[in-house]
Short mmCIF file of C-alpha atoms and ligand atoms in Angstrom, two decimals:
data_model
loop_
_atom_site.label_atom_id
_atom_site.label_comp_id
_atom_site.label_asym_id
_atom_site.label_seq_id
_atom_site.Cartn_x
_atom_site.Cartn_y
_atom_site.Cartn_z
CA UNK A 1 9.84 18.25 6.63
CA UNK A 2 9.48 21.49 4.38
CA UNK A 3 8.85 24.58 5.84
CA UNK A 4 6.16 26.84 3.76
CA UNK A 5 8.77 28.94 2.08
CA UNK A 6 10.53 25.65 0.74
CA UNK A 7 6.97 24.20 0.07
CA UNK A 8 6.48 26.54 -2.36
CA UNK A 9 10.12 26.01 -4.43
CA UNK A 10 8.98 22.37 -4.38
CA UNK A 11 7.77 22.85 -8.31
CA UNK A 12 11.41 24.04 -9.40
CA UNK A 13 12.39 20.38 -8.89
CA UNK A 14 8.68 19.09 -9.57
CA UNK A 15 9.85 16.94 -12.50
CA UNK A 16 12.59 15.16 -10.66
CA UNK A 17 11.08 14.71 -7.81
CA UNK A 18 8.10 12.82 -9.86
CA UNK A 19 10.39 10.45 -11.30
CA UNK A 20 11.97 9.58 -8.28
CA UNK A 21 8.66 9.16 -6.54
CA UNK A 22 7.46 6.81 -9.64
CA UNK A 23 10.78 5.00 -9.15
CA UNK A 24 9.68 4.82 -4.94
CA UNK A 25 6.40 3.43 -5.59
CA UNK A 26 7.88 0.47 -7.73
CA UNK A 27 10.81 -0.82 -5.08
CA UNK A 28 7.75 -0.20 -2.53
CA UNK A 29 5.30 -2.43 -4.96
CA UNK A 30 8.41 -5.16 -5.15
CA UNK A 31 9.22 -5.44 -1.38
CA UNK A 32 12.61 -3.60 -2.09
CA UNK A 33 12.28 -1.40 1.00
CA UNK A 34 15.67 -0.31 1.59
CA UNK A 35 15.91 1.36 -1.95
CA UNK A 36 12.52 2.59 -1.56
CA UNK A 37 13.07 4.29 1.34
CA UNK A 38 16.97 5.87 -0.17
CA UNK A 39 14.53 7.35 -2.92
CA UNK A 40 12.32 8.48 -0.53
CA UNK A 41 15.21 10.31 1.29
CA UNK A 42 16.24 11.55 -1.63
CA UNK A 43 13.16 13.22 -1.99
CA UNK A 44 12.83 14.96 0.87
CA UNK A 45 16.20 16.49 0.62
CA UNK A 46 15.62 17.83 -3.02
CA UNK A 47 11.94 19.26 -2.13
CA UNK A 48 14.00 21.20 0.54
CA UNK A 49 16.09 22.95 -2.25
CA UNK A 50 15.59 26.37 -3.41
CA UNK A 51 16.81 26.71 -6.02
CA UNK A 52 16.64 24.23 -9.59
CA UNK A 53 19.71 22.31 -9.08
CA UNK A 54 21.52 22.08 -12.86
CA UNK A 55 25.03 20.44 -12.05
CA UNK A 56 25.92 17.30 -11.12
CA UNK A 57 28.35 18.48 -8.07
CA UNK A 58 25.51 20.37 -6.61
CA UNK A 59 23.60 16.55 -6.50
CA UNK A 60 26.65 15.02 -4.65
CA UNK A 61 26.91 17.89 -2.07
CA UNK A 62 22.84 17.24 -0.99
CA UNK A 63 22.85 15.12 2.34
CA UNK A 64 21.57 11.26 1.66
CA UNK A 65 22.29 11.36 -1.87
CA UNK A 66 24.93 8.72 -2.89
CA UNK A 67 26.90 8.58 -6.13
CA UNK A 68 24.80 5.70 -7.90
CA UNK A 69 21.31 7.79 -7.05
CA UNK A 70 23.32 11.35 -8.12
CA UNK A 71 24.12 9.75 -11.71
CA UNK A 72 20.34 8.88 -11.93
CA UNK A 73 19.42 12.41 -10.90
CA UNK A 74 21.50 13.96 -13.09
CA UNK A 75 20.31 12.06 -16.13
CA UNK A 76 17.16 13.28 -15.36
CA UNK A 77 17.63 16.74 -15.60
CA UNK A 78 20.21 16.30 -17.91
CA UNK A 79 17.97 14.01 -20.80
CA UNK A 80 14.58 14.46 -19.29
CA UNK A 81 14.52 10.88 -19.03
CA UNK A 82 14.95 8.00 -16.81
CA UNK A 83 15.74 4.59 -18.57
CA UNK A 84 15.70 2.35 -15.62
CA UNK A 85 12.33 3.31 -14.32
CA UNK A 86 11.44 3.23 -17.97
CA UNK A 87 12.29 -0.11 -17.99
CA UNK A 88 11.09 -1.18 -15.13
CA UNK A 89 7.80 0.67 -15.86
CA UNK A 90 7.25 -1.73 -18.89
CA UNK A 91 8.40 -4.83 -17.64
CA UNK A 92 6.43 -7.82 -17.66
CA UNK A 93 6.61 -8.27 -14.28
CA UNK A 94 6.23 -4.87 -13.29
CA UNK A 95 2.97 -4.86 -14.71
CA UNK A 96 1.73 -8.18 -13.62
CA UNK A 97 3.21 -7.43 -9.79
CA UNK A 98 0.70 -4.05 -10.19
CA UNK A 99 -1.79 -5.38 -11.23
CA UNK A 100 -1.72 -7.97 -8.46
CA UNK A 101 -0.65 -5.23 -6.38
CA UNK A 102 -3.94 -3.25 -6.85
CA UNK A 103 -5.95 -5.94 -5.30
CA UNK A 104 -7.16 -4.73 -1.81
CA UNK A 105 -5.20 -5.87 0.97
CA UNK A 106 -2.73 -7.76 -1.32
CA UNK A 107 0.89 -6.52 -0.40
CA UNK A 108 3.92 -7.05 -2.66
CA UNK A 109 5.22 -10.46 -1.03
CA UNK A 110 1.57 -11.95 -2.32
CA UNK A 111 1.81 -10.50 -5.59
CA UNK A 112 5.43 -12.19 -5.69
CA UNK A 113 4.10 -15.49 -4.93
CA UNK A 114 1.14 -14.85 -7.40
CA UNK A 115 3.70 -14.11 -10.00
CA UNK A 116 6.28 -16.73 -9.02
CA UNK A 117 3.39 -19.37 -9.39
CA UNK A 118 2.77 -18.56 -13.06
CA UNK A 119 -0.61 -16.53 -12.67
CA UNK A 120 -0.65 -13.34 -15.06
CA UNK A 121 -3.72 -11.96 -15.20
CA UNK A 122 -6.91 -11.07 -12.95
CA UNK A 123 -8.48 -13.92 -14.26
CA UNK A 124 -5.73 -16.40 -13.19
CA UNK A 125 -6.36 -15.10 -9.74
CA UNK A 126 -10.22 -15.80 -9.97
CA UNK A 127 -9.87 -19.52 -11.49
CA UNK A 128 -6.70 -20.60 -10.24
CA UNK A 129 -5.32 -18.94 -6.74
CA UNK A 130 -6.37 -19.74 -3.47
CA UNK A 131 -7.61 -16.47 -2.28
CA UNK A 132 -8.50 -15.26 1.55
CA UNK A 133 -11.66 -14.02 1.81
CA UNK A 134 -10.44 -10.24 2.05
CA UNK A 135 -8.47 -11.29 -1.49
CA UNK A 136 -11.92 -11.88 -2.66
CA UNK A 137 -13.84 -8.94 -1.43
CA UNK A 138 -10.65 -7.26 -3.22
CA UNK A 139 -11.07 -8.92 -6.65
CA UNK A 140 -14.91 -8.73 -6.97
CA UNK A 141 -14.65 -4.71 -6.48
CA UNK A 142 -11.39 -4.57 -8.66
CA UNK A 143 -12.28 -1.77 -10.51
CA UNK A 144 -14.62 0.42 -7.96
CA UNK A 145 -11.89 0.39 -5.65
CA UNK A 146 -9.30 1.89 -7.52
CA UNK A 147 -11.33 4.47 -8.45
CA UNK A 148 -11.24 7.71 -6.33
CA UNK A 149 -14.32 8.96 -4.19
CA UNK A 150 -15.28 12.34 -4.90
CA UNK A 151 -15.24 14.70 -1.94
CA UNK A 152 -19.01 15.39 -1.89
CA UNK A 153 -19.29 11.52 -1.68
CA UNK A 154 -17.57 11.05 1.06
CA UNK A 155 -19.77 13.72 3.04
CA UNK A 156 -22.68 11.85 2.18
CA UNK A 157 -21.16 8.41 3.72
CA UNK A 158 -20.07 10.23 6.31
CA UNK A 159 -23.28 11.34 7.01
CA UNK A 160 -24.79 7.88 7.10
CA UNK A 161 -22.09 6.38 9.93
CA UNK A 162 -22.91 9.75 11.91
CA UNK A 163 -26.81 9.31 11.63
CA UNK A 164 -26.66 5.56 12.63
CA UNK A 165 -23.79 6.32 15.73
CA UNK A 166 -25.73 8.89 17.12
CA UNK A 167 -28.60 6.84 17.56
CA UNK A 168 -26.83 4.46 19.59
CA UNK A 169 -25.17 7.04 21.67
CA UNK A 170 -25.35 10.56 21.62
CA UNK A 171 -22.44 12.97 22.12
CA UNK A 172 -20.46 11.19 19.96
CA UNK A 173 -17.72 12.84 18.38
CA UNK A 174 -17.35 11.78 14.85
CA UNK A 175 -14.56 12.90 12.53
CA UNK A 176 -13.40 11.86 8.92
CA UNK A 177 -10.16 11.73 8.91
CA UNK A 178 -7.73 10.77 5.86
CA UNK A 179 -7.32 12.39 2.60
CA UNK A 180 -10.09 13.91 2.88
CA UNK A 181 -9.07 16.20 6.08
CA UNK A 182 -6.30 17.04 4.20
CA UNK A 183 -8.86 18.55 1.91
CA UNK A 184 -8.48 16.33 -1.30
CA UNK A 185 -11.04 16.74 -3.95
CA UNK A 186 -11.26 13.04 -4.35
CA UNK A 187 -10.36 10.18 -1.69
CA UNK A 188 -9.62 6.81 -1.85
CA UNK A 189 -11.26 5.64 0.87
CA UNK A 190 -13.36 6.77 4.10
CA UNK A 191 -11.75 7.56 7.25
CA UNK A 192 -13.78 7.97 10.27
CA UNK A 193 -12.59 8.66 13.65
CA UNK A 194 -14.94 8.13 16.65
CA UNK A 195 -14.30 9.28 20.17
CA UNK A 196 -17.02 10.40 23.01
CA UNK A 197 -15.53 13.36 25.25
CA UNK A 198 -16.96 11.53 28.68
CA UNK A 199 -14.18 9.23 28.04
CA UNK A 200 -15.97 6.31 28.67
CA UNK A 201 -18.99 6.19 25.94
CA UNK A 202 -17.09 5.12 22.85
CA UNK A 203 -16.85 2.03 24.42
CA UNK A 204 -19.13 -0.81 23.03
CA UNK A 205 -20.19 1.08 20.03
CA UNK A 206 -18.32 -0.60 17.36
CA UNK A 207 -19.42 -3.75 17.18
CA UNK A 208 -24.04 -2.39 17.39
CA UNK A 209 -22.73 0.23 14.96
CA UNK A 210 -21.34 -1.71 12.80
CA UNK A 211 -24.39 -4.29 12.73
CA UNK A 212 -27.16 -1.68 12.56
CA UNK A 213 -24.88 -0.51 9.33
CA UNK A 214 -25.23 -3.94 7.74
CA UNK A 215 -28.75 -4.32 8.26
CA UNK A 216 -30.19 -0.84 6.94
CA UNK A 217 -28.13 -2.37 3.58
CA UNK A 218 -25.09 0.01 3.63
CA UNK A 219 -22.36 -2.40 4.46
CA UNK A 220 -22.24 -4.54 1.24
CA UNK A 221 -18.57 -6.35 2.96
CA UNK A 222 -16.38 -6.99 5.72
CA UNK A 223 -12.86 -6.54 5.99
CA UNK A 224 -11.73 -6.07 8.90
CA UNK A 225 -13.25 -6.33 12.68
CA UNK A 226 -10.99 -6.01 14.96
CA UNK A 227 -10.96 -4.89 19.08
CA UNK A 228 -7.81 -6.35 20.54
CA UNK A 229 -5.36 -4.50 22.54
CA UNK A 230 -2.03 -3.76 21.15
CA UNK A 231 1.54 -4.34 22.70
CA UNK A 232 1.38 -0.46 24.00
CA UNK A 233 -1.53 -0.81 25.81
CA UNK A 234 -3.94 1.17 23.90
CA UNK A 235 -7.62 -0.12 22.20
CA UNK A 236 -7.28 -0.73 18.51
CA UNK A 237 -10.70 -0.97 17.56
CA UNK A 238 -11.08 -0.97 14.13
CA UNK A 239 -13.62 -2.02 11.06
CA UNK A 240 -12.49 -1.83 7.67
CA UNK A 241 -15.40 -3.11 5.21
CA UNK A 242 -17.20 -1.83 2.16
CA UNK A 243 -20.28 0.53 1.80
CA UNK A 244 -22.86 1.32 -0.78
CA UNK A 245 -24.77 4.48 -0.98
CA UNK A 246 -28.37 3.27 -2.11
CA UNK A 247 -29.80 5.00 -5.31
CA UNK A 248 -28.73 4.41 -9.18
CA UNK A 249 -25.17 4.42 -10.37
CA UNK A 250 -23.31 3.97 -7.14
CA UNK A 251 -20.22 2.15 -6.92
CA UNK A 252 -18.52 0.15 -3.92
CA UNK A 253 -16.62 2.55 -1.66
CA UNK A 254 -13.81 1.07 0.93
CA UNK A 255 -14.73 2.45 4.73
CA UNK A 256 -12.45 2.49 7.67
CA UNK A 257 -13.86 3.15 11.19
CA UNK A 258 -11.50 3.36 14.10
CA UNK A 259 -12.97 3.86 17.57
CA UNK A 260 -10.69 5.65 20.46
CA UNK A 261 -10.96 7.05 24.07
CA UNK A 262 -10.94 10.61 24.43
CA UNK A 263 -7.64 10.48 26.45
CA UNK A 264 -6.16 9.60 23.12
CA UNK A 265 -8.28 11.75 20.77
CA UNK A 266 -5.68 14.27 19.68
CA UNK A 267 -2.55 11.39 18.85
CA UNK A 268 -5.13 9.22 16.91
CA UNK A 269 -6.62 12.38 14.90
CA UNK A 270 -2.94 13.08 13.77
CA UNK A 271 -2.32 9.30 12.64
CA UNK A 272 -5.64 8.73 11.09
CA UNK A 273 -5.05 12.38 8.98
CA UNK A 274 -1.73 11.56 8.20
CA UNK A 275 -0.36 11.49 4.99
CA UNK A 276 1.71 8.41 5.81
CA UNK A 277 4.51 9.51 4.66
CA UNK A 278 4.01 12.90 7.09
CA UNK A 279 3.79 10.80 9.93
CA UNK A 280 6.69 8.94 9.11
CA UNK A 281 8.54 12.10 9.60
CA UNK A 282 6.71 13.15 12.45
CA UNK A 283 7.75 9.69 14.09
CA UNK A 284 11.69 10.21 13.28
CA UNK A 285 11.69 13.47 14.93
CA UNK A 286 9.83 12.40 18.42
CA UNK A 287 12.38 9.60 18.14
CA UNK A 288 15.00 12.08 17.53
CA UNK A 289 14.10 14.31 20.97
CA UNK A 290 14.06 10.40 22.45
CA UNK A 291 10.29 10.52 22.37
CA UNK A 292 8.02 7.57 20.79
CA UNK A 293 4.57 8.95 18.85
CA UNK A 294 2.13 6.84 18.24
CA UNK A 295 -1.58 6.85 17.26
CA UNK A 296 -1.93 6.46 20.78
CA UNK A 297 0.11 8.67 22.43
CA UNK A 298 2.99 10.68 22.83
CA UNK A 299 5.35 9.53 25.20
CA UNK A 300 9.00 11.46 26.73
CA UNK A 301 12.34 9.63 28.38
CA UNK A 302 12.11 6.83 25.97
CA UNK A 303 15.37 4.41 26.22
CA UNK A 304 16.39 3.10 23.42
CA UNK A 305 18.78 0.47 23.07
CA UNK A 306 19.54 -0.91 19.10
CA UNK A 307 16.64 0.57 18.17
CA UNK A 308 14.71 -1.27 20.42
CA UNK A 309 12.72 0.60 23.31
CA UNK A 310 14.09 -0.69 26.55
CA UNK A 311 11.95 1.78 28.53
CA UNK A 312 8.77 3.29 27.15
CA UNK A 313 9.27 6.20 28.98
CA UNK A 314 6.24 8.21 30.31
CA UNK A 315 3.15 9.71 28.16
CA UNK A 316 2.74 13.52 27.59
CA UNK A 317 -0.60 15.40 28.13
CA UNK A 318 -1.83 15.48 24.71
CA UNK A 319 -5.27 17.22 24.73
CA UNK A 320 -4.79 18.72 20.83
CA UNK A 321 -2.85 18.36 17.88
CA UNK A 322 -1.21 21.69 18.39
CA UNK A 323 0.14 20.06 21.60
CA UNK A 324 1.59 17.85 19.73
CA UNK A 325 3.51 19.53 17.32
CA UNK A 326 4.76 21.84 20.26
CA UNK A 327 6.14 19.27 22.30
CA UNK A 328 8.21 18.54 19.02
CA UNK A 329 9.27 21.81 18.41
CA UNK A 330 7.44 22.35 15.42
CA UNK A 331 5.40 24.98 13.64
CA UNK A 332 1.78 23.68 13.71
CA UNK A 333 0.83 22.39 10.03
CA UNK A 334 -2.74 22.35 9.50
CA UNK A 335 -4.18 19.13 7.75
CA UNK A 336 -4.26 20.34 4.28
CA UNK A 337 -0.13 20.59 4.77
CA UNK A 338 0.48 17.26 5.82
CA UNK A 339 0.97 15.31 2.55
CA UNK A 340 4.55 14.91 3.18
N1 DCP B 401 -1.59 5.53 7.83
C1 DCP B 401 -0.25 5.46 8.18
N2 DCP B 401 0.54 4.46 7.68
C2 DCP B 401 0.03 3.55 6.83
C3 DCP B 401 -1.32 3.61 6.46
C4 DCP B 401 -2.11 4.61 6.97
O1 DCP B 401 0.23 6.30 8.95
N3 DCP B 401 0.83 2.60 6.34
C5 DCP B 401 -2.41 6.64 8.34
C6 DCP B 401 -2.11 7.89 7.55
C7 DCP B 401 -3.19 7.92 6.52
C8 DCP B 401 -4.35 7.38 7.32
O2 DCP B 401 -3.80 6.38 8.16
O3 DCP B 401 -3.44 9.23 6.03
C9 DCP B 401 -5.47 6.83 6.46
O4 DCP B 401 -4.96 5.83 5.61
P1 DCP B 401 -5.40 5.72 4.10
O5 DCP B 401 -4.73 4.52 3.55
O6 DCP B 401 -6.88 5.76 4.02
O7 DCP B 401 -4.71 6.98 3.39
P2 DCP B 401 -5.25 8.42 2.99
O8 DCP B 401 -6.63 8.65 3.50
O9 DCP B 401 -4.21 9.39 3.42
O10 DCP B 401 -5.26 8.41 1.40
P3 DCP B 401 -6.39 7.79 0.44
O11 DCP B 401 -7.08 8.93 -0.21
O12 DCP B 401 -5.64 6.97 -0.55
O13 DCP B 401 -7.31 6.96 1.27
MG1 MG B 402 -8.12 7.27 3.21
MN1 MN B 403 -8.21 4.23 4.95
#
């Protein structure tokens, strides 16, 4: 992870690192993780440079850069362009496998099949595909959903799931969480984090909050309903659905709710800011010190045996987010630098 000095050389390399991130996104959108993720590494280690890197030896003496990936960086910086990702860019099936791709909940192995059984267009989808019902909540709002929430928005939504919580039960704590902790100007969805500090409270609420939502008109869709307990032992209780602000000219926003127990307030508030790709890299370095993060908890003395845990080892006290970062030796970042 960049430290703020290096955070601030990040726009030396801006250009590369753009390219590469374009060129990410598209073995992500295919399925083709393991190149994604060389990209990805490749990315990290050139936002950590200081200096604008103009030779090609100075590419194959960064860690995690191989000679296949240096040649692309180089021709980069050396032509400006990048022909493959050109290529790939305007691709039929590139195109098709975003478009498919853009539908909610419709990873790249779906889009493959889409593609692989002829369809081309939005409209195949519609007349032809068999579609779950979350593909068709994710079709009908094609458009509203790719279209980014302002900020002052999502306050307003925000303040609807707080005014209907509270009246169920008071003392709740209620946080949005997502892009827009991170203090983006415009979000793609809504993130809101609900805990009680009695520790006992947030329990039950989902499910009445999420029906006296429907009724008053505000929930349009459901996505998602989930309360079942995960491998690790902690509550995953979850809604993911659609909302609609009432007055004139409002479109169909995507919501997320996640409901937690105090005890595990501070590890879910870190997940549920994220960026993803920030906790990614906070999750490699707990499993570095032979720790295990998740939105759960933080646990210590974790055996790992082919990357496997063959002893989960034993939680941490985690009462903030600064304890978190502590316990992994870091600098605290505050939300708005935690996009990568
Ligand atoms: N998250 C994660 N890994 C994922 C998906 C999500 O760690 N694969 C965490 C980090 C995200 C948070 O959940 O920040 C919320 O997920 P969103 O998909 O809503 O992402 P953001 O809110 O960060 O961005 P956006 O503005 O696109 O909603
Ligand atoms: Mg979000
Ligand atoms: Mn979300």
């Amino acid at each position: 992870m960049s430290s703020q000095t290096a955070k601030k050389n990040t726009e030396i390399n801006q250009d590369i690192i753009d390219k590469l991130q374009a060129m990410a996104d598209l073995y992500g959108k295919t399925n083709d993780k393991w190149r994604a993720y060389s990209y990805q590494k490749a990315i990290t280690t050139i936002r950590r440079c200081t200096k604008r890197i103009d030779s090609y030896e100075e590419i194959m003496k960064l860690p995690s850069i191989g000679e296949s990936l240096a040649k692309k960086i180089w021709e980069i910086i050396d032509t400006g362009g990048f022909e493959k990702l050109e290529d790939f860019q305007s691709s039929e099936y590139m195109t098709v496998i975003n478009l498919f791709g853009n539908v909610w909940g419709c990873g790249p192995n779906i889009a493959k099949q889409w593609y692989d059984q002829g369809f081309r267009t939005l409209d195949d989808l519609r007349t032809k595909a068999k579609l779950s019902h979350n593909q068709q909540v994710g079709l009908k709002y094609y458009d509203e959903f790719l279209e980014r929430i302002p900020r002052d928005e999502v306050t307003e939504i925000e303040a609807v799931v707080k005014e209907h919580a509270l009246a169920l039960v008071l003392g709740l704590t209620i946080q949005t969480c997502g892009s827009y902790r991170r203090g983006k100007a415009t979000c793609g969805d809504v993130d809101i984090l609900i805990t009680h500090p009695d520790g006992i409270s947030h329990q039950g609420l989902l499910i009445p909050l999420v029906d006296s939502l429907r009724k008053s008109g505000f929930l349009t869709d459901d996505l998602v309903l989930s309360d079942k307990y995960e491998e690790d032992g902690g509550s995953h209780v979850k809604y993911f659905g659609v909302c609609l602000l009432p007055g004139e000219n409002r479109k169909h926003r995507r919501l997320d709710i996640i409901v937690i127990p105090y005890s595990e307030y501070a590890c879910a508030l870190l997940y549920f800011t994220g960026s993803a790709l920030f906790n990614r890299s906070m999750r490699n370095l707990a499993h570095q010190y032979n720790m295990y993060l998740s939105q759960h908890r933080l646990n210590t003395g974790v055996i790992r045996k082919n990357n496997s845990k063959i002893n989960m080892g034993t939680p941490l006290y985690t009462p903030t987010e600064e304890s978190i970062f502590k316990y992994l030796n870091l600098p605290y970042r505050p939300p708005e630098e935690r996009d990568h």
